[in-house]
PDB file of C-alpha atoms in Angstrom:
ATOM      1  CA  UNK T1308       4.751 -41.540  -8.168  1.00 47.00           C
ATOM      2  CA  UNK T1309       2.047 -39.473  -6.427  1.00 50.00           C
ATOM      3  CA  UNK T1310      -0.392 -42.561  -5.917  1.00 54.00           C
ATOM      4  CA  UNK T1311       3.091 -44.359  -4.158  1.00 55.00           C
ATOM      5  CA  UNK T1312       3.315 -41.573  -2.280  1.00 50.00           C
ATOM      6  CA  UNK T1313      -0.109 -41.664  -1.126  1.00 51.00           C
ATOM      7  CA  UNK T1314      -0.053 -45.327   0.106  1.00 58.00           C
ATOM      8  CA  UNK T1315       3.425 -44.729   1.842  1.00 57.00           C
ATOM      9  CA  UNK T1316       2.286 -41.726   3.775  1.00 71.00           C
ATOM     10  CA  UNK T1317      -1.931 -41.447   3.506  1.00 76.00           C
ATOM     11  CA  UNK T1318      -1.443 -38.663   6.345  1.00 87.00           C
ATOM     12  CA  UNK T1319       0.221 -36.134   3.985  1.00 92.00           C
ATOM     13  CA  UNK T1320      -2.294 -33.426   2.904  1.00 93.00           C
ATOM     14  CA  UNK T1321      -0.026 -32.585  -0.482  1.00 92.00           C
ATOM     15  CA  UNK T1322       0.200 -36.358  -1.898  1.00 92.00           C
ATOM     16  CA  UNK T1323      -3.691 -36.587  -0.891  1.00 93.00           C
ATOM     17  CA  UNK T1324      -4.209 -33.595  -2.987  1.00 94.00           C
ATOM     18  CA  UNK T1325      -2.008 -34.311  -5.877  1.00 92.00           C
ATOM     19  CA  UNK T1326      -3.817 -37.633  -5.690  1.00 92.00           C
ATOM     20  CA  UNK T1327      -6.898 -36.058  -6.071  1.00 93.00           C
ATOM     21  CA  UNK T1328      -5.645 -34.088  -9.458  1.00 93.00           C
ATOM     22  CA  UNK T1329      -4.164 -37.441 -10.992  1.00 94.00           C
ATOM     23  CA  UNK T1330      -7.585 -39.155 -10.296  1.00 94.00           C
ATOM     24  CA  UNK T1331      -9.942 -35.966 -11.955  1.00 93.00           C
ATOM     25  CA  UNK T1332      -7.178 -35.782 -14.968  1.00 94.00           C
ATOM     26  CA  UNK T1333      -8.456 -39.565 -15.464  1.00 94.00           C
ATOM     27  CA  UNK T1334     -11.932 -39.050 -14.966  1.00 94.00           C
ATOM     28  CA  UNK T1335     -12.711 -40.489 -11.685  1.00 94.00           C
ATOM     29  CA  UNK T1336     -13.972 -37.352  -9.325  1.00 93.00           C
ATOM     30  CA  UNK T1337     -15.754 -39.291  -7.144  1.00 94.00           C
ATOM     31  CA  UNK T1338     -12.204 -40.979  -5.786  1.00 94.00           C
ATOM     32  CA  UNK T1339     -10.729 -36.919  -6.816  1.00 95.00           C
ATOM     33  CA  UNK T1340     -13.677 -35.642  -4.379  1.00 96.00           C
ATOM     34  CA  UNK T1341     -12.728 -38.400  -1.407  1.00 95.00           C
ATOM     35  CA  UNK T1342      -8.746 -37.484  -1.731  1.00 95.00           C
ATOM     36  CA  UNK T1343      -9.330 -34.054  -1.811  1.00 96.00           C
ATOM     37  CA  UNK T1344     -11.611 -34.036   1.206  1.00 96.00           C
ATOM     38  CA  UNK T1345      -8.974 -35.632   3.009  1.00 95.00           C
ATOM     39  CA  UNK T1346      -6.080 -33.778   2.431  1.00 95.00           C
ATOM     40  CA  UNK T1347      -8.346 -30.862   3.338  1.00 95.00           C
ATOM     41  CA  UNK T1348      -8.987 -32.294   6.617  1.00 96.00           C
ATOM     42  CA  UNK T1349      -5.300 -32.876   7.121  1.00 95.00           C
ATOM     43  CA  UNK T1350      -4.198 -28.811   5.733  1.00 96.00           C
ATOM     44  CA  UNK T1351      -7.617 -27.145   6.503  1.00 95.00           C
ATOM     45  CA  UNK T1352      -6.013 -23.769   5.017  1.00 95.00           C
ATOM     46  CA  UNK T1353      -4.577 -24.992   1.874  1.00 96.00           C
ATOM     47  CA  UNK T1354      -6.226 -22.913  -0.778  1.00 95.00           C
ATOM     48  CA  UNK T1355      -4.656 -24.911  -3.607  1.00 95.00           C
ATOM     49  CA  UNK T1356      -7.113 -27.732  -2.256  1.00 96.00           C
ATOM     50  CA  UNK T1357     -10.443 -25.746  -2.140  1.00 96.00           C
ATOM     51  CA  UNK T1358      -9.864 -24.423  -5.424  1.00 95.00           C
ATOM     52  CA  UNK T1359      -9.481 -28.251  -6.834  1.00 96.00           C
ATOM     53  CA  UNK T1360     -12.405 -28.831  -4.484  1.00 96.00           C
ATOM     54  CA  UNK T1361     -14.383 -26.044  -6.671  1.00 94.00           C
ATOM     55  CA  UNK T1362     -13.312 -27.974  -9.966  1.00 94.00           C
ATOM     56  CA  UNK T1363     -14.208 -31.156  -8.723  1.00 96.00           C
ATOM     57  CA  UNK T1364     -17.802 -29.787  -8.013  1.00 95.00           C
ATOM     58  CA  UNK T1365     -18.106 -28.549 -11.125  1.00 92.00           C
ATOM     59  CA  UNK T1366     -17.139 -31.486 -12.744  1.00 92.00           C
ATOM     60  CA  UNK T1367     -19.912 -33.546 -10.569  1.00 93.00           C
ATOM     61  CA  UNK T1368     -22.507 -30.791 -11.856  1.00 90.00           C
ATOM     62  CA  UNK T1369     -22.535 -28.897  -8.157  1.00 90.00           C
ATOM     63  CA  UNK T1370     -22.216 -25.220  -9.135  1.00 86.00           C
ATOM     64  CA  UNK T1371     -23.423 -23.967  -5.575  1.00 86.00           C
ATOM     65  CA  UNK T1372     -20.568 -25.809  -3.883  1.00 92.00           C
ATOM     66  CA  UNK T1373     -18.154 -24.961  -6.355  1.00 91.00           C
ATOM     67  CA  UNK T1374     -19.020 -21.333  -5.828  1.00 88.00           C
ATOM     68  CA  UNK T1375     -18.846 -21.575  -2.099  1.00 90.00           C
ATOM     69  CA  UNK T1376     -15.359 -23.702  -1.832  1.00 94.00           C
ATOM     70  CA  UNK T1377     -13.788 -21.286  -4.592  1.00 91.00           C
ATOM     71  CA  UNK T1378     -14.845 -18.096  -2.853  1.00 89.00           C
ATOM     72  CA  UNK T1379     -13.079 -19.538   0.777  1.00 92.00           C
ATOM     73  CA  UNK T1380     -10.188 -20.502  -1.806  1.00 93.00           C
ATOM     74  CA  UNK T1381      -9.836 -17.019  -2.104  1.00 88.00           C
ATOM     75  CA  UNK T1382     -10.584 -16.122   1.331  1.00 89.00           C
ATOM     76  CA  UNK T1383      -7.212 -17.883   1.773  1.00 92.00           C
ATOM     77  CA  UNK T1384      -4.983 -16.406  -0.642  1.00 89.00           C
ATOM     78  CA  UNK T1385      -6.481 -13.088  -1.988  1.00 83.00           C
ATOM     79  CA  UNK T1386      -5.564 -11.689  -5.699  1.00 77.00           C
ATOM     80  CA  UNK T1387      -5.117 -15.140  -6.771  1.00 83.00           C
ATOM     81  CA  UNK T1388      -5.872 -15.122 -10.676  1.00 83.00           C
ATOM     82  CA  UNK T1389      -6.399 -18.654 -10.900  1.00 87.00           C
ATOM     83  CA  UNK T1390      -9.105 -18.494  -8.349  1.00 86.00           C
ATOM     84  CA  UNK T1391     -10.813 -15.346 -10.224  1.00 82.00           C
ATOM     85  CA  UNK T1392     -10.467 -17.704 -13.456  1.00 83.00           C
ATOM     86  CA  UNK T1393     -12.618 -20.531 -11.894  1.00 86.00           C
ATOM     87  CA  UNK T1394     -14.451 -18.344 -10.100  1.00 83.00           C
ATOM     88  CA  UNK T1395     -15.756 -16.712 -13.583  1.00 79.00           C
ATOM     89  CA  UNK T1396     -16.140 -20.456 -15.106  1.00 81.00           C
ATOM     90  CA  UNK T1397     -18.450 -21.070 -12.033  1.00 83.00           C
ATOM     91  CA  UNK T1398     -20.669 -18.237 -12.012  1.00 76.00           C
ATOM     92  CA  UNK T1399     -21.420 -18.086 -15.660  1.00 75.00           C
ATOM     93  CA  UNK T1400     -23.035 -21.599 -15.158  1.00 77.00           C
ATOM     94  CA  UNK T1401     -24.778 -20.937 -11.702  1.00 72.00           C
ATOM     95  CA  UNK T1402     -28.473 -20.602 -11.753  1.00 70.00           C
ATOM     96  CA  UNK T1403     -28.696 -18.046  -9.275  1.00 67.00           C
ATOM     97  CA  UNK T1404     -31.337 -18.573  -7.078  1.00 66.00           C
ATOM     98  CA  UNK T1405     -32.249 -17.169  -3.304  1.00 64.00           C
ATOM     99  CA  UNK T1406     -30.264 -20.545  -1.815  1.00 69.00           C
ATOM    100  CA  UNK T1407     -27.226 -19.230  -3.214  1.00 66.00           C
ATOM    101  CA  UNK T1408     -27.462 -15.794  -3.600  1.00 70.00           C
ATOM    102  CA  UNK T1409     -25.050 -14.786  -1.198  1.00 72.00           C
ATOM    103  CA  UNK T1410     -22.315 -16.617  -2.765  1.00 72.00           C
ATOM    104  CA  UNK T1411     -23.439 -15.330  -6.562  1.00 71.00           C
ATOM    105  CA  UNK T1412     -22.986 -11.311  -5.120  1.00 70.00           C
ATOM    106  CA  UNK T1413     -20.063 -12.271  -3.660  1.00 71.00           C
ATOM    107  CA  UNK T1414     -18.467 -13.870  -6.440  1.00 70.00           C
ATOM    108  CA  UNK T1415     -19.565 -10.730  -8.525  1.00 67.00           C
ATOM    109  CA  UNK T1416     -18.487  -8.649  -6.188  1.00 65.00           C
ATOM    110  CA  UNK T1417     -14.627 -10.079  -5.476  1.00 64.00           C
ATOM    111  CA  UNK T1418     -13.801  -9.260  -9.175  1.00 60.00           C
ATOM    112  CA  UNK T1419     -14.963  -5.799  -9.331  1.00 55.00           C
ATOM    113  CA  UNK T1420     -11.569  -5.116  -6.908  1.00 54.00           C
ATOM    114  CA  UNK T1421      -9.287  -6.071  -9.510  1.00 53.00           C
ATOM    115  CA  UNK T1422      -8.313  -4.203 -12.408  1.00 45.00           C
ATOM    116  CA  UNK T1423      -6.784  -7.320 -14.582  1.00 45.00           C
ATOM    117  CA  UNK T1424     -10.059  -9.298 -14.560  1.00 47.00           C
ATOM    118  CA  UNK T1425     -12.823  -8.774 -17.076  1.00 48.00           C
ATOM    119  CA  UNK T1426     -16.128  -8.775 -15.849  1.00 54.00           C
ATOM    120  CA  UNK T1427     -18.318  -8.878 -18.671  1.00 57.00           C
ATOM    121  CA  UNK T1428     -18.963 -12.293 -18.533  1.00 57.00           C
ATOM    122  CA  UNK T1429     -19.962 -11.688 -15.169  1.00 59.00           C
ATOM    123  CA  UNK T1430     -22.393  -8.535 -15.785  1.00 62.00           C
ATOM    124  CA  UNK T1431     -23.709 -10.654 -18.013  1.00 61.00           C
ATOM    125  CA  UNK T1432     -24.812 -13.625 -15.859  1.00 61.00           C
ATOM    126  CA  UNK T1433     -26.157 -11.221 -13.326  1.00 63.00           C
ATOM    127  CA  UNK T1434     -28.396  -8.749 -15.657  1.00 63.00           C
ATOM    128  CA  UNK T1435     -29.816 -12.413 -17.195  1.00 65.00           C
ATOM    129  CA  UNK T1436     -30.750 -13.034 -13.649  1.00 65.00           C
ATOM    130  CA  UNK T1437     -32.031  -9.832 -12.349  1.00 64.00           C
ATOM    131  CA  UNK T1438     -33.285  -8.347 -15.532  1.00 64.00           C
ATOM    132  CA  UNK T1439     -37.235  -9.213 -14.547  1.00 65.00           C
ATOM    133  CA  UNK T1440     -36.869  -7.133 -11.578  1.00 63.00           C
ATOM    134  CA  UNK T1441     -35.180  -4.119 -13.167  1.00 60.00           C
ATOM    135  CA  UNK T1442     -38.063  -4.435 -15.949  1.00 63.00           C
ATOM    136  CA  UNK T1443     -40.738  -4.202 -12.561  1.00 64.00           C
ATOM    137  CA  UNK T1444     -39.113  -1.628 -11.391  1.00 60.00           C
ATOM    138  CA  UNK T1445     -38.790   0.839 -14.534  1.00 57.00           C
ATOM    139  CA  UNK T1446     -42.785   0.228 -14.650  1.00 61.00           C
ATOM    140  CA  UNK T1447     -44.527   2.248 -12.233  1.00 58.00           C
ATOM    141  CA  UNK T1448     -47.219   1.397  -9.993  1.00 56.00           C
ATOM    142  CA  UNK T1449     -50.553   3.234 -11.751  1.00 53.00           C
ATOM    143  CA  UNK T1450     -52.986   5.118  -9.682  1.00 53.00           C
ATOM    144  CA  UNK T1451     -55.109   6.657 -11.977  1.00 50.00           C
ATOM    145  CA  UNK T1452     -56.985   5.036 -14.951  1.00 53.00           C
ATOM    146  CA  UNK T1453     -54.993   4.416 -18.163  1.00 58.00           C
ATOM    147  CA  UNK T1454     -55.555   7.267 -20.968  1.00 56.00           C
ATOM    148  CA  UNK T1455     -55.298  10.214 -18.094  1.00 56.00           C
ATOM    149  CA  UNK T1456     -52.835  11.566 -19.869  1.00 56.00           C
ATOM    150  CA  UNK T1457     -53.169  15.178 -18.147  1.00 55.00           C
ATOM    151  CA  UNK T1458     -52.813  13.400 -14.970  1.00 52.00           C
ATOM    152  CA  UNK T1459     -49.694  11.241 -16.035  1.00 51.00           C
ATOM    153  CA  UNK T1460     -48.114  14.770 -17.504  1.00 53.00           C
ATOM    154  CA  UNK T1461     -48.620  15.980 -14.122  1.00 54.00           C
ATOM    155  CA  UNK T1462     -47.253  12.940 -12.204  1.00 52.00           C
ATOM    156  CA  UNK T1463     -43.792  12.492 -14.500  1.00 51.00           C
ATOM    157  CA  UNK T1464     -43.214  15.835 -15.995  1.00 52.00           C
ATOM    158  CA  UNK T1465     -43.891  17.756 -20.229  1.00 51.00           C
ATOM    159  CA  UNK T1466     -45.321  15.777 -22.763  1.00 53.00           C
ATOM    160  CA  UNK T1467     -41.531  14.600 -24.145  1.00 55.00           C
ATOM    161  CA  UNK T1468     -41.530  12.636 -20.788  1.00 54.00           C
ATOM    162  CA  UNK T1469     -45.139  11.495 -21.540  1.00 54.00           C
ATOM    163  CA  UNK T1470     -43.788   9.882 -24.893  1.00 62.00           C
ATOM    164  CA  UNK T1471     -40.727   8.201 -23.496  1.00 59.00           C
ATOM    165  CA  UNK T1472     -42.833   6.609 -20.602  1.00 57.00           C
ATOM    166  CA  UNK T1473     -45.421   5.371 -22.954  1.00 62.00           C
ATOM    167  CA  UNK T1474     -42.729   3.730 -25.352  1.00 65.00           C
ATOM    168  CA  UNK T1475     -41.105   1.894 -22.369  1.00 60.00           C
ATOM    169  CA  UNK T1476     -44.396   1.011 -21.006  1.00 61.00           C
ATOM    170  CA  UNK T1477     -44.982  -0.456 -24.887  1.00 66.00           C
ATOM    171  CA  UNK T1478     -41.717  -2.257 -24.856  1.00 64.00           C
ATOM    172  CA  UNK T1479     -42.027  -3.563 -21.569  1.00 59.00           C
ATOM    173  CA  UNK T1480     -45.092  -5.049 -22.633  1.00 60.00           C
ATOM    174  CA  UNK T1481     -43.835  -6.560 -25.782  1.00 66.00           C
ATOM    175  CA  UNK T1482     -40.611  -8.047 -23.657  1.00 59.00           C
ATOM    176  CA  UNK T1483     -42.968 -10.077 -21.077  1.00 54.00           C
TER     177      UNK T1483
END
């Protein structure tokens, strides 16, 4: 019905979209992609369609534009679970990377408003992603020659400080 629709009336936005959904539910989302782009650029602010966009991306293996349509999806219509839903399915595939940065805190960031959403899949992605630089930066810079221990007491506090430095430094070192 939705594909007669479509060739009666090719200027309304909602058969173009539904059109779109029929075509990705039988594995065709390069013709989903092309019927959801146009209905989009018939109902610019139709949320429904970005967030089918976002799924259609995925499915063609294009994280970084399914994060960025799903995140205006919810631009549109905020506290929308299903967008939060894909929006989780999205990041945990995303290799985050400076290009898309932006869009990754963003994404982490939306969810952390909303009580009903679990973010440990999310926490997760992120501390696999950042987790090199937190190791850098739990290793400090030296400035005096290793085995100066009186000088390291000095510089981070008693001895019991000494030891727990020195066993991170070891792990550390074992982790890279």
């Amino acid at each position: 019905m939705q594909l007669e629709i479509a060739s009666i009336k090719p200027d309304n936005p909602n058969a173009l979209l539904h059109l779109g959904i029929i075509y990705k539910q039988l594995g065709n989302p390069d013709q989903a992609l092309d019927s959801t782009l146009r209905s989009l650029e018939l109902k610019p602010d139709n949320p429904d369609a970005y967030l089918n966009l976002g799924i259609i991306y995925q499915d063609l293996n294009d994280n970084d534009k399914a994060l960025a349509v799903t995140l205006h999806s919810l631009d549109l219509r905020q506290n929308w679970k299903s967008g939060i839903t894909n929006l989780k399915s999205i990041i945990e595939k995303l290799n985050i990377q400076p290009s898309n940065i932006k869009n990754a805190v963003k994404a982490y960031e939306l969810p952390l408003n909303r009580t009903d959403v679990s973010h440990q899949g999310l926490s997760d992605v992120f501390l696999k992603a950042y987790l090199h630089i937190i190791r850098e930066a739990l290793i400090p810079t030296e400035i005096v020659a290793e085995g100066n221990e009186p000088l390291y007491r000095s510089s981070i506090g008693d001895s019991e400080n000494l030891s727990h430095y020195q066993s991170l430094r070891t792990q550390m070192s074992k982790d890279s």
